[in-house]
Coordinates of C-alpha atoms in Angstrom, one line a residue:
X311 CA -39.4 -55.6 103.3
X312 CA -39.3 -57.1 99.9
X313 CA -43.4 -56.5 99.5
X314 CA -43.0 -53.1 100.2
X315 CA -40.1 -52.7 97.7
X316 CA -42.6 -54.3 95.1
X317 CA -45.7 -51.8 95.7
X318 CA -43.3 -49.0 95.6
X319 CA -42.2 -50.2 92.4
X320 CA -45.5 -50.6 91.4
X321 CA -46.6 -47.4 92.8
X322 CA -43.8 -45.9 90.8
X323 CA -44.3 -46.9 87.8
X324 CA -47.5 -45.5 87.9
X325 CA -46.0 -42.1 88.2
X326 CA -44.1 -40.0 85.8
X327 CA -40.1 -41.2 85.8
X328 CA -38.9 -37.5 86.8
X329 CA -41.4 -37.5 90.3
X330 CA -40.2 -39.0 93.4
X331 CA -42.1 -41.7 95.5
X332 CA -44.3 -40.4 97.8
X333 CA -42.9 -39.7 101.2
X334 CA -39.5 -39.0 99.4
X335 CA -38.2 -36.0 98.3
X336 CA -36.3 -35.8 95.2
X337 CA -32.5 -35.9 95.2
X338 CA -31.5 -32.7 94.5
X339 CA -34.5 -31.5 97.8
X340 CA -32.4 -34.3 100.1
X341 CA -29.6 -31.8 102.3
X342 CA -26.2 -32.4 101.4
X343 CA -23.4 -32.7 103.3
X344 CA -20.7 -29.3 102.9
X345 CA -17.1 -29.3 103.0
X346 CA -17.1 -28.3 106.7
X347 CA -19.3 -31.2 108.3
X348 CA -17.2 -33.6 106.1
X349 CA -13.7 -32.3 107.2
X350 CA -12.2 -32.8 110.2
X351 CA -9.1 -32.0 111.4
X352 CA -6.3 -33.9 111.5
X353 CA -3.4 -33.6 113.7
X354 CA -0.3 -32.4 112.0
X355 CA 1.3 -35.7 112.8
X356 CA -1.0 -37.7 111.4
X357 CA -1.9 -35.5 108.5
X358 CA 1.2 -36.4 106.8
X359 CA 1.6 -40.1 107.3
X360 CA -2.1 -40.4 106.3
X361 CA -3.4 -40.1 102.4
X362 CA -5.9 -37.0 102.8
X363 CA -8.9 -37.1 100.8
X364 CA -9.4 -34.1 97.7
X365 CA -11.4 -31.5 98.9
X366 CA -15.1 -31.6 98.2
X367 CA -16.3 -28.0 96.8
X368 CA -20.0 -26.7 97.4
X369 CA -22.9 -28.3 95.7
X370 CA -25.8 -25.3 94.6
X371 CA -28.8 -25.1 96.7
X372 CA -31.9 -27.1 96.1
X373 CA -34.4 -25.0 94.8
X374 CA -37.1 -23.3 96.5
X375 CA -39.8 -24.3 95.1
X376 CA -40.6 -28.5 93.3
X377 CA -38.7 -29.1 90.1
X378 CA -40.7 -28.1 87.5
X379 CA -42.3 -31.6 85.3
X380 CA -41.4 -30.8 81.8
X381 CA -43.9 -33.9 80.6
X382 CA -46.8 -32.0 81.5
X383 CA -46.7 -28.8 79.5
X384 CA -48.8 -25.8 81.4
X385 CA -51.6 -24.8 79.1
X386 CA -52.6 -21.4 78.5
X387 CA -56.4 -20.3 77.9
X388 CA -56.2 -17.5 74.9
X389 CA -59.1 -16.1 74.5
X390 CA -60.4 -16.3 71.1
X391 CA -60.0 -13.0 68.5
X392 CA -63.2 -10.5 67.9
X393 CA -63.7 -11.8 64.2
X394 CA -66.0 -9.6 62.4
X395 CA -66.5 -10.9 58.4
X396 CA -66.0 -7.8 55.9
X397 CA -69.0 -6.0 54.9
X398 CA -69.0 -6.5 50.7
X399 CA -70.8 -3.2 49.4
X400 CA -73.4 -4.4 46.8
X401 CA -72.8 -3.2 43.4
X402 CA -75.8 -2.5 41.0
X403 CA -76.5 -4.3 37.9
X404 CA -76.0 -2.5 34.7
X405 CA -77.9 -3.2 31.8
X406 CA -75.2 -3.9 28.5
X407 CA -76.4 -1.7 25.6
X408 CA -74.7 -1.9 22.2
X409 CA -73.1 0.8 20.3
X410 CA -75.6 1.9 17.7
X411 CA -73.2 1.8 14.6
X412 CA -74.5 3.5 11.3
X413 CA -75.8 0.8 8.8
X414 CA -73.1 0.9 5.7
X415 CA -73.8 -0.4 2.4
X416 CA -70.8 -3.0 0.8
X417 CA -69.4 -2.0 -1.9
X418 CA -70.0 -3.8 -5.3
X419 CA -66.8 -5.8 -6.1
X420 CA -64.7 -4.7 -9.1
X421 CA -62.7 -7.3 -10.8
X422 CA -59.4 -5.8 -11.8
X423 CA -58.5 -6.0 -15.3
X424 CA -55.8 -8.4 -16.3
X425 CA -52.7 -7.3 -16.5
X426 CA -50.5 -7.2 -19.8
X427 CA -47.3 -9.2 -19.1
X428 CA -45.0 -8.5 -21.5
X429 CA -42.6 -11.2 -22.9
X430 CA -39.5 -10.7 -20.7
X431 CA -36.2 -12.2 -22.4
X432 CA -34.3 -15.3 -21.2
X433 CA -32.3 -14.9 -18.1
X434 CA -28.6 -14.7 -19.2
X435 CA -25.9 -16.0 -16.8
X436 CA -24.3 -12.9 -14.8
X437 CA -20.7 -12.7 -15.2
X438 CA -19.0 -13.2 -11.4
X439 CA -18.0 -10.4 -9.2
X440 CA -14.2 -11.4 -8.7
X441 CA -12.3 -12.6 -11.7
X442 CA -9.7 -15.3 -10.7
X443 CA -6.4 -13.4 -11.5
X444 CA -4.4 -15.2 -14.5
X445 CA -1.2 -16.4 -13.4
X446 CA 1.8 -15.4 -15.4
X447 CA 5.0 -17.4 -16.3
X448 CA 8.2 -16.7 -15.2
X449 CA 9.2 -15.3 -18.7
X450 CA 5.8 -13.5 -19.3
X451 CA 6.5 -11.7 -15.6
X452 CA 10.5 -10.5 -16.9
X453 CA 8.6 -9.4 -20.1
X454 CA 6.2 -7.3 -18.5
X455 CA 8.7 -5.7 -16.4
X456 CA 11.2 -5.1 -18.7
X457 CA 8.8 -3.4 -21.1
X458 CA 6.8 -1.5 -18.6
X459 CA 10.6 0.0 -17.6
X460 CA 11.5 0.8 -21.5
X461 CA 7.9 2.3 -21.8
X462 CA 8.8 4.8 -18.6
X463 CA 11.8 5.6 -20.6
X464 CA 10.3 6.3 -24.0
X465 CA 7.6 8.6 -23.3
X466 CA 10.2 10.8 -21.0
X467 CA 12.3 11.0 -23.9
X468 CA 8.8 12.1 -25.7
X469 CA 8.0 14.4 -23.0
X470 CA 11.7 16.2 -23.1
X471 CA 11.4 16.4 -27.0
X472 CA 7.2 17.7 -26.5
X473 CA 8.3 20.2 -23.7
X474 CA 11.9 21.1 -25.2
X475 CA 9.9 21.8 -28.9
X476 CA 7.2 23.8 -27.5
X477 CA 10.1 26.1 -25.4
X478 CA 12.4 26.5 -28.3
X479 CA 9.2 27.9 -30.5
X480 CA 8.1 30.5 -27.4
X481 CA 11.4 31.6 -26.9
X482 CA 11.9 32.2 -30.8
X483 CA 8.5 33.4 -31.3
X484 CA 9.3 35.9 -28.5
X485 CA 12.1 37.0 -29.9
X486 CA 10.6 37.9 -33.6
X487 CA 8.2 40.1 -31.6
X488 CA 10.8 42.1 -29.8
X489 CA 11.9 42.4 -33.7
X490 CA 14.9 40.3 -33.6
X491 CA 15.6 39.3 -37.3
X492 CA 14.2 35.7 -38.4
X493 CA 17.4 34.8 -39.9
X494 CA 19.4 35.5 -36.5
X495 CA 16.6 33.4 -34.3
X496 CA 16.6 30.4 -36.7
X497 CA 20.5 30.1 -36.5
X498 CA 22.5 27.5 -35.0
X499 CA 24.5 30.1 -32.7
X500 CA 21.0 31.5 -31.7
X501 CA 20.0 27.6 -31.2
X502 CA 23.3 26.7 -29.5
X503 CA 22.8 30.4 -27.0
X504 CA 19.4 29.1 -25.9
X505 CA 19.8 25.1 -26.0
X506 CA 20.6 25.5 -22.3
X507 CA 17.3 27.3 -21.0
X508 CA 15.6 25.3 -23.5
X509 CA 17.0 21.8 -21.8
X510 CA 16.4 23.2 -18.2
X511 CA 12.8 24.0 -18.9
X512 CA 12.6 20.3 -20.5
X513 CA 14.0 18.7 -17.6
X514 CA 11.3 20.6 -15.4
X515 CA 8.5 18.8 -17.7
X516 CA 10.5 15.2 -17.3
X517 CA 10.3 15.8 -13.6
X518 CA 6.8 16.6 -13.4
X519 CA 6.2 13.6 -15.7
X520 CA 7.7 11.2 -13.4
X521 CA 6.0 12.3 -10.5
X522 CA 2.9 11.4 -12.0
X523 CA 3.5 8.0 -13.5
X524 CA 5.2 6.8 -10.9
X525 CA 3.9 9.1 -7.6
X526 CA 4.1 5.8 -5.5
X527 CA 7.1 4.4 -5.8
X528 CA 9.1 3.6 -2.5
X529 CA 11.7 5.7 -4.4
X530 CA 10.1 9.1 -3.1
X531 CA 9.3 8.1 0.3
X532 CA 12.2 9.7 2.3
X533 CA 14.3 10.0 -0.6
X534 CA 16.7 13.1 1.3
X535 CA 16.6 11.0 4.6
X536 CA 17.7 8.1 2.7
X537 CA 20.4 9.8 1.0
X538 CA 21.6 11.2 4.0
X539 CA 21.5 7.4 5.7
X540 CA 23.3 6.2 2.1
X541 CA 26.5 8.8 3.2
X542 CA 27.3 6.7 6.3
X543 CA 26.6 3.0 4.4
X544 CA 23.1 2.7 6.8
X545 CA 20.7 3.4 3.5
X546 CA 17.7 0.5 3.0
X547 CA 18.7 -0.2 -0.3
X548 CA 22.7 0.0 -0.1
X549 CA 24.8 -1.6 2.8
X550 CA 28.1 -1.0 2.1
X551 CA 30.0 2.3 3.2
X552 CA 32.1 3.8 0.5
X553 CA 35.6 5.1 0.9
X554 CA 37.9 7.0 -1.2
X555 CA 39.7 4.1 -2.5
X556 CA 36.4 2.9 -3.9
X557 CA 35.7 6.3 -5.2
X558 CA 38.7 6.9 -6.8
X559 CA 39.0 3.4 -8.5
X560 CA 35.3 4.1 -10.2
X561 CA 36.5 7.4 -11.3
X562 CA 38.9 5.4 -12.6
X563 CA 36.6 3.3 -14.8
X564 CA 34.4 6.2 -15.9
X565 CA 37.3 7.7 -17.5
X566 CA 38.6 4.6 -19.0
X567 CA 35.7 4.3 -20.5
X568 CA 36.3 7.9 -22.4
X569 CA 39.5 6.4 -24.0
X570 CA 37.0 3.5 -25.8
X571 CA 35.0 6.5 -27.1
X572 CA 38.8 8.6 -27.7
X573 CA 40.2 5.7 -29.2
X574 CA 38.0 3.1 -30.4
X575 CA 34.5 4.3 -31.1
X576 CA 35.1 7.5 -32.8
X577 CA 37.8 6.3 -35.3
X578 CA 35.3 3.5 -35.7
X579 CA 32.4 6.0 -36.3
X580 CA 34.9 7.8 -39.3
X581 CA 35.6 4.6 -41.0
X582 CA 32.4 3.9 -41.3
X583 CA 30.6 7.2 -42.6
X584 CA 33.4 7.5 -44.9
X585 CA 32.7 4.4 -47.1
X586 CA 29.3 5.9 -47.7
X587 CA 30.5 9.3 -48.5
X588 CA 29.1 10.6 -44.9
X589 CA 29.9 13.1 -42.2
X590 CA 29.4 11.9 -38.6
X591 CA 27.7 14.1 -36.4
X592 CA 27.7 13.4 -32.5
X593 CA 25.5 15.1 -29.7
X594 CA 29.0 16.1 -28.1
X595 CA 29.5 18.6 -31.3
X596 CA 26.3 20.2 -30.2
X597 CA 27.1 19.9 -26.4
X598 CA 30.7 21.7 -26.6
X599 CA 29.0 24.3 -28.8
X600 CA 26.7 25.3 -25.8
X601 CA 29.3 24.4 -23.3
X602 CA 29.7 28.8 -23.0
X603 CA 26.3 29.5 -21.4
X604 CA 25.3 29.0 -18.0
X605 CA 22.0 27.4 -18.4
X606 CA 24.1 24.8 -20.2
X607 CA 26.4 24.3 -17.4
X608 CA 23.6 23.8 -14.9
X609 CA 21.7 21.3 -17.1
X610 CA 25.0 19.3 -18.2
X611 CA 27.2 19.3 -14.9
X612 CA 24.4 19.2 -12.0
X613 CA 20.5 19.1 -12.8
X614 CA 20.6 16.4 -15.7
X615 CA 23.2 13.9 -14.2
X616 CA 20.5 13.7 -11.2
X617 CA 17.4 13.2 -13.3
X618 CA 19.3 10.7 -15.2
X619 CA 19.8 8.7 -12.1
X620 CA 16.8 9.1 -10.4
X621 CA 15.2 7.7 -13.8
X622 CA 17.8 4.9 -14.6
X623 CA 19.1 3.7 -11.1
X624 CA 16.5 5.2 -9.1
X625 CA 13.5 3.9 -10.7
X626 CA 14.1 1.8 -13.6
X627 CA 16.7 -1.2 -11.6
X628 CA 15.5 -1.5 -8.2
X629 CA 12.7 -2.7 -10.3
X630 CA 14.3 -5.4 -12.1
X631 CA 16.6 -5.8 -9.3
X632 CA 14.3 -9.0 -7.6
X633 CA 15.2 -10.8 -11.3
X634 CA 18.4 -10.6 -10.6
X635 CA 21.1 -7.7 -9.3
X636 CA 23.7 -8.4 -12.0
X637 CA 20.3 -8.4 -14.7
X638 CA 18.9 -5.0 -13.2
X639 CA 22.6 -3.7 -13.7
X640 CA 23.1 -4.7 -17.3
X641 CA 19.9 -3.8 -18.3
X642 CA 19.1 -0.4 -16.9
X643 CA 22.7 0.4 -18.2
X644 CA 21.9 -0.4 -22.3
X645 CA 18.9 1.3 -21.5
X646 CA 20.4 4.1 -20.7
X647 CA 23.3 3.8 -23.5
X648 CA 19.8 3.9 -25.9
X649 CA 18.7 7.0 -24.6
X650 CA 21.2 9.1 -25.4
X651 CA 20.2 8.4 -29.3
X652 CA 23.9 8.7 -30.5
X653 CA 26.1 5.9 -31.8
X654 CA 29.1 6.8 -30.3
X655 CA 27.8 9.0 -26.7
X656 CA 25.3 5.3 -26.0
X657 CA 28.2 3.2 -26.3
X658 CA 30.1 5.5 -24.0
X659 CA 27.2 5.7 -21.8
X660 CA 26.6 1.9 -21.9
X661 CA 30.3 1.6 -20.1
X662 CA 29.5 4.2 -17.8
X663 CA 26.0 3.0 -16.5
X664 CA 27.6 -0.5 -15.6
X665 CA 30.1 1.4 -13.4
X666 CA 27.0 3.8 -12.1
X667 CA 24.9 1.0 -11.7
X668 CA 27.1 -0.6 -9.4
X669 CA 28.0 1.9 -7.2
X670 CA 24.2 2.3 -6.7
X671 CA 23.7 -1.2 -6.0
X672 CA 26.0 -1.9 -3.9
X673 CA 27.0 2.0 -2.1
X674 CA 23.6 4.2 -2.8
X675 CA 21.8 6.5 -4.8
X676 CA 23.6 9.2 -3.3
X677 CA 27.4 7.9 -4.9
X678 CA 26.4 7.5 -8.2
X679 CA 24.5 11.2 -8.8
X680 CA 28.4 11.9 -7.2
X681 CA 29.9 10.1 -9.7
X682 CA 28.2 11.9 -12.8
X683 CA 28.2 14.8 -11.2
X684 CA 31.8 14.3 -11.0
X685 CA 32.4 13.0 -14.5
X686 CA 30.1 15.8 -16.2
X687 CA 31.0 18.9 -14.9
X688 CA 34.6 18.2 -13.3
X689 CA 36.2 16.5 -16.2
X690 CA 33.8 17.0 -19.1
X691 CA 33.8 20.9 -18.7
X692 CA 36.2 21.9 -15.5
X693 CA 39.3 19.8 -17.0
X694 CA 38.5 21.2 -20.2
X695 CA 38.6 24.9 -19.7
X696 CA 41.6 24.4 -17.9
X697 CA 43.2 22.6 -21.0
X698 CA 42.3 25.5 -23.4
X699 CA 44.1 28.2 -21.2
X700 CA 47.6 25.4 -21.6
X701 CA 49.7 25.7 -24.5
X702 CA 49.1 23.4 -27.5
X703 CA 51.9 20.6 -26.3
X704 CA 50.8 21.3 -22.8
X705 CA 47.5 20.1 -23.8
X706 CA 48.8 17.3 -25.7
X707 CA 51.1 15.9 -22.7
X708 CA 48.6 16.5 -20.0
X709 CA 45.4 15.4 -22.0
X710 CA 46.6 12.4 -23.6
X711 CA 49.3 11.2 -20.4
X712 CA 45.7 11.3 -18.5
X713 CA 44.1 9.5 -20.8
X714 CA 47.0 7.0 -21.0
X715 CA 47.3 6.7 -17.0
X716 CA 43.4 6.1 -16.9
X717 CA 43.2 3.6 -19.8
X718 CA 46.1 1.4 -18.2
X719 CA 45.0 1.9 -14.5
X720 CA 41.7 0.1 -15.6
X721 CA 42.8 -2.1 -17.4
X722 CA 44.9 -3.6 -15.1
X723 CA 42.4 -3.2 -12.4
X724 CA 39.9 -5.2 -14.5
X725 CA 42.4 -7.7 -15.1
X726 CA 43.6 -8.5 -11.6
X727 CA 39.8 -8.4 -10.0
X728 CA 38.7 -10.7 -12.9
X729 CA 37.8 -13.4 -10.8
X730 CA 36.4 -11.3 -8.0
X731 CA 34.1 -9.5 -10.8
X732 CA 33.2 -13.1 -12.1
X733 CA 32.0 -13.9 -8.8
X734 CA 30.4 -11.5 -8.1
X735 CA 28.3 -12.4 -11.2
X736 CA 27.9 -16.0 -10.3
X737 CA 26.1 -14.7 -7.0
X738 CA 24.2 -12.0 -8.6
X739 CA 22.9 -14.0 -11.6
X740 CA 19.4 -14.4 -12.4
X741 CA 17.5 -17.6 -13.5
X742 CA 17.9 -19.3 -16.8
X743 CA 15.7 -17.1 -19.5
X744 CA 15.3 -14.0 -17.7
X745 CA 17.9 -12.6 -20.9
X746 CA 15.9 -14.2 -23.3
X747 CA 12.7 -12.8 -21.6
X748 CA 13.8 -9.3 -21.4
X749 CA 14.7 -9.2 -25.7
X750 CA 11.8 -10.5 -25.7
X751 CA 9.8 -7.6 -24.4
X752 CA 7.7 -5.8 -27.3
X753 CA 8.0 -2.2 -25.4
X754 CA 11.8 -2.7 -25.1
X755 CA 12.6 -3.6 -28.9
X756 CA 10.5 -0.8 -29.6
X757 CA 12.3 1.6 -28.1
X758 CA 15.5 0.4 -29.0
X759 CA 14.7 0.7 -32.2
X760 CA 13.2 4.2 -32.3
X761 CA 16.4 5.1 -30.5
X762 CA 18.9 3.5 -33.3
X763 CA 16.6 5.0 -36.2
X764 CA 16.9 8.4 -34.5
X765 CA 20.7 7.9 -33.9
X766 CA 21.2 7.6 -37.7
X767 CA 19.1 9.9 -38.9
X768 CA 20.4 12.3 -36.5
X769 CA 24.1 11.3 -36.3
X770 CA 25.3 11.8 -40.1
X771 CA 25.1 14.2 -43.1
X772 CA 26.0 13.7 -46.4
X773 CA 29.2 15.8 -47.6

């Protein structure tokens, strides 16, 4: 038994692993046993005292045919492609014949002449393209300020004299040719008739002047919409909101400042002229003379109070105001006292452009044109044409009892805010030698003294 196991194994392992020994059939050709010839039935009795085995499901048929022997691949005879090589078609041989150029003779070489080089001069060093900016000193920056400010204001008082001049001699010239008499034209009534028309046409050259000079200053960009914003306290350069307290109180001061020229200036003035034998004569002689015309009225009550503070607290200190607000004050104020060019009407003036330039500082633009308007045409010419029409004592009573009230009122009002007023200067102040700086200016002393040499050569007559 054992020697036959042995030659099968050695038969076997002669064969391929996946073919059965010979006389056997593979596993999967044996017959299998189904579910039916293993089950048998059990008696109900015993069926449930007896473990029953699980039920054994239907193997798949053995195949019909041998299982196929994948270690012996079947192979397939293809016969081999028609090949036929590609039939090159012969290309004739061309003979290479060069192009017959035309034989060309060289030129003969020229030598150029030599050219003349003329002596050339010694590079010089170019200057650079940007020039580092010189810095100024604090004190050479207040100078130039300050005297670019008093040169604005000189050459519009040379433009109202040029343009005022020029008027006066086309309106008289005009005149002779309608064949008014000479003697009439070159009058002072005919002078004092036409000094209002004259002034106007002035102040129309002034503005045109300081359009141009100063056409970029932040002082004409939305100037109505920034009075408008200045009537409600919202303006850019004003924050405070006036009232009517505040109104009347400046008022106040403006006409307390007419009792220094009532009361102190002009008895001042008549001392003085009359140790030398003079006769003092003011810009308000000629004003009240010319008072009668309309033109006048215009120029003195509306049109020149609001060219006066466009120039002085419109232009002039909002540029001085970044050396210091109390400075810009003070110093648009004398310059506006200087150009008046009158002794006793620029020291009046000097008073009044404090009170003006505060109001502008601190309330807007807007509030101090009110103010002079106020001043200049209610009290200077208003309240005085309602005097004249009183009685002689009336006038007396009513014009010096105001003048009393006025002068006391501020007094008293200076006196009680004197510390307020002194603190506000403290805060306001501007750095040590900006006051120095600014008398220091060249433009500014000029025109101060053009303005006092005008003032007395203008403001007395001998007797």
């Amino acid at each position: 038994m054992s020697n036959q196991s042995d030659d099968a194994d050695k038969t076997c392992t002669n064969r391929p692993e996946h073919v059965a020994p010979t006389g056997q059939q593979p596993p999967m050709m044996q017959p299998q046993q189904t579910a039916r010839q293993e089950y048998q039935q059990v008696p109900p009795a015993q069926a449930s005292a007896q473990p029953q085995p699980y039920p054994q499901f239907p193997q798949p048929a053995a195949p019909a045919a041998p299982y196929p022997n994948s270690a012996y691949p079947v192979q397939i005879q293809v016969p081999p492609y028609p090949y036929q090589p590609y039939q090159y078609q012969a290309v004739p041989p061309q003979s290479y014949q060069p192009y017959p150029y035309p034989p060309q003779a060289a030129p003969p070489y020229q030598q150029a002449p030599p050219y003349p080089y003329p002596p050339q001069p010694m590079p010089q060093a170019q200057q650079p393209a940007w020039i580092p900016r010189r810095f100024l000193t604090y004190a050479q920056q207040v100078r130039r300020a300050v005297g670019r400010e008093a040169r604005l204001v000189l050459f519009y008082c040379v433009v109202m004299t040029a343009v005022a001049l020029v008027a006066q001699m086309t309106i008289a010239t005009v005149m002779i040719l309608q064949g008014t008499p000479e003697s009439e034209v070159f009058s002072d009534a005919f002078s004092n008739r036409i000094s209002g028309a004259v002034s106007l046409i002035a102040l129309v050259g002034c503005a045109i002047y300081l359009a141009l000079m100063r056409s970029q200053d932040p002082l004409w960009r939305g100037l109505p919409h920034e009075l408008r914003l200045e009537l409600t306290g919202s303006g850019e350069r004003a924050h405070r909101k006036m009232t009517p307290v505040v109104f009347l109180l400046a008022i106040m001061l403006i006409l307390g400042a007419s009792d220094v020229y009532t009361f102190i200036l002009e008895p001042a003035l008549d001392w003085l002229s009359g140790l030398f034998d003079l006769q003092p004569s003011t810009a308000m002689d000629s004003i009240d003379a010319s008072m009668g015309t309309l033109a006048m009225v215009l120029y003195a009550g509306f049109f020149g109070p609001i060219m006066e503070e466009l120039l002085f607290r419109g232009l002039v200190m909002p540029a001085l105001a970044k050396y210091g607000k109390v400075f810009s004050i003070v110093t648009s104020a004398v310059l506006f006292g200087f150009f008046h060019t009158d002794l006793l009407q620029g020291t009046y003036a000097i008073l009044v452009g404090l009170v003006l330039g505060y109001i502008a500082a601190e309330y807007g633009l807007v509030w101090s044109i009110a103010l002079h308007i106020t001043n200049n045409f209610v009290f200077s010419d208003l309240f005085s044409r309602l005097l004249t029409v009183m009685p002689e004592n009336a006038q007396n009573i009513v014009g010096y009892g105001l003048y009393i009230a006025v002068g006391v009122g501020s007094l008293l009002y200076l006196v009680l805010r004197f510390r307020d007023i002194r603190g506000y200067m403290k805060a306001n102040r501007s750095p040590q030698g900006t006051v120095a700086a600014c008398w220091n200016s060249p433009w500014f002393l000029v025109f101060l003294g053009l303005s006092l040499l005008f003032a007395f050569v203008t403001g007395f007559t001998a007797v």
